[in-house]
Coordinates of C-alpha atoms in Angstrom, one line a residue:
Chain A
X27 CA 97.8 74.0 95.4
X28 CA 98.3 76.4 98.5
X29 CA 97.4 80.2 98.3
X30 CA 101.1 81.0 97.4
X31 CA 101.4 79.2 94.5
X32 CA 97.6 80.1 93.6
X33 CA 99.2 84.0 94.1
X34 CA 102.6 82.9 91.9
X35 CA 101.1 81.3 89.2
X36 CA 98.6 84.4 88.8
X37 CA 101.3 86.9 89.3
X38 CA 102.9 84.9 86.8
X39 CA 100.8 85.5 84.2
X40 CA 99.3 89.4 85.1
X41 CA 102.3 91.1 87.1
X42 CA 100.5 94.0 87.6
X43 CA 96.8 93.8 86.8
X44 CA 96.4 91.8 89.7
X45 CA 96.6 93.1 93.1
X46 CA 95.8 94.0 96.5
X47 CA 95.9 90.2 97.4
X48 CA 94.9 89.4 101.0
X49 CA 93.5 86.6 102.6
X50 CA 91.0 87.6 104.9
X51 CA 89.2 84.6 107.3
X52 CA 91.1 82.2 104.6
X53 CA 89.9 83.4 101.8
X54 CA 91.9 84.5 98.9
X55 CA 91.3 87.8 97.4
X56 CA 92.6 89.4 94.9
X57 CA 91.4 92.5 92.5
X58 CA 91.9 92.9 88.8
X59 CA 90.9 95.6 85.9
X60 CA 88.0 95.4 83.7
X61 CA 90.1 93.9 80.7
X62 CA 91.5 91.6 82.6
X63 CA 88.3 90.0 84.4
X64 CA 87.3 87.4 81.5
X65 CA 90.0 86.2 80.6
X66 CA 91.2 85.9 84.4
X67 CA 88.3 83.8 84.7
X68 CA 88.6 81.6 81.7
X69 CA 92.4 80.9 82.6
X70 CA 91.2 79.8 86.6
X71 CA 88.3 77.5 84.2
X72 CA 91.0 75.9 81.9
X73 CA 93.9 75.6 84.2
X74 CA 95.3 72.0 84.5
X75 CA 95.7 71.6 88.4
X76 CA 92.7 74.2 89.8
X77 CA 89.7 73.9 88.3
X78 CA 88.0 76.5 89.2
X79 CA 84.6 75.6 87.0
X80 CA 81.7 76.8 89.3
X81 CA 80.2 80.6 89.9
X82 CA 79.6 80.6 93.4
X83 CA 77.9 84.0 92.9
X84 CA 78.6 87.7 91.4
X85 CA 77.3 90.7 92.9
X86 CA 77.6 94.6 92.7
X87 CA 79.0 97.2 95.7
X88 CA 78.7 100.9 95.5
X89 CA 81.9 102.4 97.5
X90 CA 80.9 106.3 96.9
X91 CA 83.9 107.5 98.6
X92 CA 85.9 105.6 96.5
X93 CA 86.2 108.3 93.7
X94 CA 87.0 107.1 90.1
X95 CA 86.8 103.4 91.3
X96 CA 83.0 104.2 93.3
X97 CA 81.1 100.5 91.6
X98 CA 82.6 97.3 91.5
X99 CA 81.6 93.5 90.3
X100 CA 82.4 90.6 93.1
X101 CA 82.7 87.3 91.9
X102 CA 83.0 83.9 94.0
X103 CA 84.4 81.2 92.2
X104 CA 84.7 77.6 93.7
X105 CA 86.7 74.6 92.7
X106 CA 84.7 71.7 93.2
X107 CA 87.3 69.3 92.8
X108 CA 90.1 71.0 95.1
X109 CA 87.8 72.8 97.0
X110 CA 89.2 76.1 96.3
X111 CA 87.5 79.5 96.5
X112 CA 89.2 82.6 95.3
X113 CA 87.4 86.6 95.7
X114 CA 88.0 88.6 92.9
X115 CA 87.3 91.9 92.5
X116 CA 86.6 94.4 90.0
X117 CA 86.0 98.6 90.7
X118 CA 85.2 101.1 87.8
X119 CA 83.9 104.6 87.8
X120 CA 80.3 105.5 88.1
X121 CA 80.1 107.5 84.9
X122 CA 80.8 104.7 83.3
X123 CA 79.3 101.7 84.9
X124 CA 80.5 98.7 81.8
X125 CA 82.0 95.7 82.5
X126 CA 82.2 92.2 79.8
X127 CA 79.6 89.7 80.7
X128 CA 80.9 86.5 82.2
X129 CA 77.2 84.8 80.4
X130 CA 79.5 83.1 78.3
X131 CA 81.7 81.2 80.8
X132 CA 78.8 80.5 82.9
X133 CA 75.3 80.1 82.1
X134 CA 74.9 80.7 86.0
X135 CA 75.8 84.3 85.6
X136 CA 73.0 85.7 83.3
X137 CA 70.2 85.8 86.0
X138 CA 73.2 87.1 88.3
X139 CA 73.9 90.1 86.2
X140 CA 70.9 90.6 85.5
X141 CA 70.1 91.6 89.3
X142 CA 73.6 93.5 89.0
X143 CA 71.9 95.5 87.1
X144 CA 68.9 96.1 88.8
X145 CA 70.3 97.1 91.9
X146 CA 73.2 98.9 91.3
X147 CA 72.9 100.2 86.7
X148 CA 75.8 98.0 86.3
X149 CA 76.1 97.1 82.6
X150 CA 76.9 93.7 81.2
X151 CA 78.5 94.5 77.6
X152 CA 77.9 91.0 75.6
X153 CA 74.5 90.6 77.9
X154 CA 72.1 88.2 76.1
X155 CA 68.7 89.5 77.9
X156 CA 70.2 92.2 80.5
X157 CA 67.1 93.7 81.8
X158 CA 65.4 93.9 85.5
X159 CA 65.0 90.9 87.2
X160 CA 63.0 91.5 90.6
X161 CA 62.1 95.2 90.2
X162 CA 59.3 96.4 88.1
X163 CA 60.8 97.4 84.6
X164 CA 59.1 101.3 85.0
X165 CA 61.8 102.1 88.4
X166 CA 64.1 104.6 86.9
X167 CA 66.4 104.7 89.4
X168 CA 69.0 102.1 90.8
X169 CA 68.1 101.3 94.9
X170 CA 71.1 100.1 96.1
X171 CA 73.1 102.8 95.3
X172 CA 74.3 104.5 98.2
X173 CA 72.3 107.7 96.5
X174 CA 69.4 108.0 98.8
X175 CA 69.0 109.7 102.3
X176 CA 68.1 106.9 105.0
X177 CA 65.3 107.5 106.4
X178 CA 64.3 110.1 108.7
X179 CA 65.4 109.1 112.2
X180 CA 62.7 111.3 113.8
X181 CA 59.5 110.2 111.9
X182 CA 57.1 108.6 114.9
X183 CA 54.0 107.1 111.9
X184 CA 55.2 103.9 112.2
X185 CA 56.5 103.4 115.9
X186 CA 55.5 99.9 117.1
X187 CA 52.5 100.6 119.2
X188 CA 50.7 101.8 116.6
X189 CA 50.4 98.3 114.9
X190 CA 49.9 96.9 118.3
X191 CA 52.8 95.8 118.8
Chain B
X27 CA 17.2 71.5 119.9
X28 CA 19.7 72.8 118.5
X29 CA 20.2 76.7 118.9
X30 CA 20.4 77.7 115.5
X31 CA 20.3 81.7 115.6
X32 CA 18.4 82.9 112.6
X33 CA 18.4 86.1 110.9
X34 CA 15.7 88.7 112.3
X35 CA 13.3 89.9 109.7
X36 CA 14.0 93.4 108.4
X37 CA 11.5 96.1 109.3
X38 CA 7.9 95.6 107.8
X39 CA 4.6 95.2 107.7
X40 CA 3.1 92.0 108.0
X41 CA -0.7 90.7 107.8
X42 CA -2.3 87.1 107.8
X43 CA -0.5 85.1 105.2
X44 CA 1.6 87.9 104.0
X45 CA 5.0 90.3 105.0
X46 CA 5.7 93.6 102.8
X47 CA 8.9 95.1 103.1
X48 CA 11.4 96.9 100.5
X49 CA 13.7 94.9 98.4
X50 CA 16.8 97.6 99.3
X51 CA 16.0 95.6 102.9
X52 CA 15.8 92.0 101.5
X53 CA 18.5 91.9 99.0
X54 CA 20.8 93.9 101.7
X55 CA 20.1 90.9 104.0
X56 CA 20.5 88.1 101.9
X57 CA 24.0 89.7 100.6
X58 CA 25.2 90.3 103.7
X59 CA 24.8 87.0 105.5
X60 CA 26.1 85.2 101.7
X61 CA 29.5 87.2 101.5
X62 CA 31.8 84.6 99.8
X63 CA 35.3 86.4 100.5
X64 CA 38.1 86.1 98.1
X65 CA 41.1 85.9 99.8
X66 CA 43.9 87.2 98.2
X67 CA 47.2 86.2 100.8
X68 CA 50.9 86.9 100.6
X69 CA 52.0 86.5 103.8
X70 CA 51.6 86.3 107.4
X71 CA 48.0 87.8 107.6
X72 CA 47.0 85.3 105.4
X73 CA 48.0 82.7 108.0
X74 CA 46.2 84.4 110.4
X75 CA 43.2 84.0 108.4
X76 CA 43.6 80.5 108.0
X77 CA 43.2 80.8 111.6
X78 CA 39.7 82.6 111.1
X79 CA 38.9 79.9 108.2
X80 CA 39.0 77.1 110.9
X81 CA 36.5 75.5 113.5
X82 CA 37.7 77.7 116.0
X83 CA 37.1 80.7 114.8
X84 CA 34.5 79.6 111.9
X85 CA 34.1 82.4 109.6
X86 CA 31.4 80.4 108.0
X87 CA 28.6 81.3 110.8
X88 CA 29.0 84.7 108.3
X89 CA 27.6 83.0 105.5
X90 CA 31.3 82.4 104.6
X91 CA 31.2 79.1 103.8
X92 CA 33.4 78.5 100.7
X93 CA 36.3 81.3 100.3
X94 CA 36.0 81.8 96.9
X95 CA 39.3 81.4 95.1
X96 CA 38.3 82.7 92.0
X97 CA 36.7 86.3 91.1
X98 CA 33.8 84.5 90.1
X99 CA 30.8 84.9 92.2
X100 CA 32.9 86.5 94.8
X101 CA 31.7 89.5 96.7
X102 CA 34.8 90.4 98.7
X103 CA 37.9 90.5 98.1
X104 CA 40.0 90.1 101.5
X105 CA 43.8 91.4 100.5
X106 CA 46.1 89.9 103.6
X107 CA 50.0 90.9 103.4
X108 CA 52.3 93.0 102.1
X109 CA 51.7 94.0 98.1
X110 CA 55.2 94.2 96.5
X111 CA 54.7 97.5 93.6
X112 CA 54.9 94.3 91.3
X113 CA 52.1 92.6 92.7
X114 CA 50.0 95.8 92.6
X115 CA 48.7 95.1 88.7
X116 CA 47.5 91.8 90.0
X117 CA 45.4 92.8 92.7
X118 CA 43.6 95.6 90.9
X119 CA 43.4 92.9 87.7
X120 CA 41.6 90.6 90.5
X121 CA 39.6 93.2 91.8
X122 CA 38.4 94.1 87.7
X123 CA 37.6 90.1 87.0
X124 CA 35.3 90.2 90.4
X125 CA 31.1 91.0 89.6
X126 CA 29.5 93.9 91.4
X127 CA 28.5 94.2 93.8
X128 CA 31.8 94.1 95.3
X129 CA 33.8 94.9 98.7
X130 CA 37.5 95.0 99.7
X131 CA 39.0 94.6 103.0
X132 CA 42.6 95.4 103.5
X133 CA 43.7 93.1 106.1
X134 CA 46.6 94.0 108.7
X135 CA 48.9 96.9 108.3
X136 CA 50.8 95.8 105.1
X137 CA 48.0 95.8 103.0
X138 CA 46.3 98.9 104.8
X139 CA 49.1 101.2 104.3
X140 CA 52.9 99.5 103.9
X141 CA 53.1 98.6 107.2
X142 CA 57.0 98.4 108.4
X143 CA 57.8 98.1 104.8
X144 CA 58.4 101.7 104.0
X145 CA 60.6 101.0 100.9
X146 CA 60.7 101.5 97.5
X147 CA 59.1 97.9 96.6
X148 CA 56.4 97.6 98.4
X149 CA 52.9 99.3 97.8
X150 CA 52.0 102.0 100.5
X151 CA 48.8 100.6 100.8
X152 CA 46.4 98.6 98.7
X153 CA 44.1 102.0 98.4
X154 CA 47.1 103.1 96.1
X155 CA 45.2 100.6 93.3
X156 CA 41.5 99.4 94.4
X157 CA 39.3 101.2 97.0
X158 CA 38.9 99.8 99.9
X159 CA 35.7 99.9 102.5
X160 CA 37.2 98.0 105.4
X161 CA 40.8 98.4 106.4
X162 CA 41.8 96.5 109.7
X163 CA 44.8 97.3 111.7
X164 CA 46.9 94.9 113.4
X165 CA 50.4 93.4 113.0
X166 CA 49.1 90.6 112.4
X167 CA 45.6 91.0 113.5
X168 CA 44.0 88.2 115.7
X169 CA 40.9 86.0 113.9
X170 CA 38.9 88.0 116.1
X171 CA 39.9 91.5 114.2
X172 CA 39.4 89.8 111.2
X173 CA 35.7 88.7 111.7
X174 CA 35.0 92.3 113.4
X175 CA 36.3 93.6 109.8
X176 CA 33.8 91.1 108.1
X177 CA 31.0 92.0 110.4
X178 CA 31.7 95.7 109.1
X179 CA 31.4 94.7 105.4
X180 CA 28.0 92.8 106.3
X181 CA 27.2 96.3 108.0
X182 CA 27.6 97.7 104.5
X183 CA 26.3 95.5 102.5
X184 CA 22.9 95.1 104.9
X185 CA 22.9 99.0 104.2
X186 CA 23.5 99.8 100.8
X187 CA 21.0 101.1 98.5
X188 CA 20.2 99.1 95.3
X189 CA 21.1 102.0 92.9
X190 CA 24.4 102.9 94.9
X191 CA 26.7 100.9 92.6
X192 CA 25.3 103.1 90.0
X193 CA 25.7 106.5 91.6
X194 CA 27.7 109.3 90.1
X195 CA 30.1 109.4 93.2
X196 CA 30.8 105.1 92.7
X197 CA 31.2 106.4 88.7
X198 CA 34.1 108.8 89.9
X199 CA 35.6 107.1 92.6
X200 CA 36.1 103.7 90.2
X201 CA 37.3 106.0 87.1
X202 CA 39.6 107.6 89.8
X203 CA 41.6 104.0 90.1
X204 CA 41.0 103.8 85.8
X205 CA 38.6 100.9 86.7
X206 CA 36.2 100.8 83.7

């Protein structure tokens, strides 16, 4: 199947809960709502011609500028057999950071969420296990949220020459 | 002959048949030229040191012969690379299991103070969790650096009084870290 029909055949089925397709370097991506996301999934896992059956990975982004819609879930998907990969994207608000787990679609996407999690206070309703994964469990606070000052530009305690460098 | 370079006696008196000296002076000898180091490496320090473990550098003419990879009999713990804040607990549990008496180096700038690493994984410093007598700077330090650093521990260890593990200020300082 090209892109097009890929685009048709989804349209097809969502109208409307699917959009802002684009195809950027070749490869398809398309966003969808938070109701939408799992079942989206399943239908790409079951469908006859595609078989899209394998997480290529799922990952959090914090857009703060992007009121109302500031976190969002990414996930890769990959055909294996037609060597297809589609993009789809999900954005909710930050007050309330919830999204269904994909855990049980693929087994893959437990230890994936679980760094969702860890680095951004994404949760995963339906989550077997969803606690911090590379973090110690006492940080109470989310680092890759785009929260935190960068570092002082002017601090000189850690220039080169004083490792000997 | 070989040239075999042995210890000089400490300061004494000695008669026919016999040589009196204290046994702060003895014991400080024979600790410091027995120091069987521990080394505790994460990264690219600890490479550096398997640099300083070979014949070229041969940190056995110390009286390092066998790194110790266990606390037990160990005297020095050598901590060489960066310490994520998760691998904090570990070094200070290491550091617990180890038998007085006991020194630390912090090798290189991760383990002395974060190095580059100023983020909010890694530890700022190994002094954060066990005190620390020698700290050696360096990005990575040369095998040269590290051997100075070992000559400093055999400095305090040739030095130390025999009651100074059991001083009030050691007391404090160890329940400072919640050691004991």
């Amino acid at each position: 199947m090209t892109h097009q029909e890929i685009i048709e055949d989804l349209t097809g089925r969502y109208g409307d809960n699917i959009f802002d397709i684009h195809e950027p370097y070749g490869l398809l991506t398309l966003t969808t709502k938070r109701e939408n996301i799992i079942d989206l999934l399943q239908y790409l896992y079951n469908h006859k011609t595609l078989q899209i059956q394998f997480l290529t990975d799922l990952c959090g982004i914090h857009y703060p500028d992007n009121i109302g819609n500031e976190l969002g879930v990414i996930y890769h998907v990959h055909s294996l057999i037609n060597n297809i990969r589609i993009r789809i994207k999900v954005f909710f608000p930050l007050t309330d950071p919830e999204i269904p787990t994909a855990t049980g679609l693929y087994a893959t996407a437990n230890w994936m969420e679980r760094e969702t999690y860890d680095f951004f206070g994404i949760i995963f309703k339906g989550h077997p296990n969803l606690k911090r994964i590379l973090n110690v469990d006492e940080m109470d606070y989310f680092p890759m949220r785009k929260e935190y000052p960068l570092e002082d530009q002017t601090r000189r305690d850690k220039q080169d020459f004083h490792f000997g460098r | 002959m070989s040239d075999i370079k042995m210890v000089e006696a400490p300061e004494g008196h000695s008669g026919a048949g016999f040589f009196a000296t204290s046994f702060d002076k003895v014991i400080g000898m024979a600790r410091a030229n027995s120091l069987w180091p521990l080394p505790f490496a994460t990264s690219c320090c600890g490479i550096e040191f398997m640099a300083t473990m070979g014949s070229h550098y041969d940190i056995s003419r110390f009286g390092s012969e066998r790194p110790s990879f266990s606390p037990r009999q160990a005297d020095l713990l050598m901590v060489m690379g960066t310490i994520a804040k998760k691998m904090g607990p570990i070094v200070k549990q290491v550091y617990e299991q180890m038998a007085e008496p006991r020194w630390v180096i912090a090798v290189g700038a991760c383990a002395s103070s974060g190095g580059i690493f100023d983020t909010y994984s890694v530890l700022q410093g190994i002094d954060r969790v066990v005190p620390v007598d020698v700290y050696v700077p360096g990005c990575p330090p040369r095998p040269e650096q590290i051997l100075e650093g070992l000559m400093q521990i055999q400095e305090l260890a040739r030095n130390e009084s025999l009651r100074r593990r059991n001083s009030e200020e050691y007391q404090l300082l160890l329940s400072s870290y919640n050691i004991k």
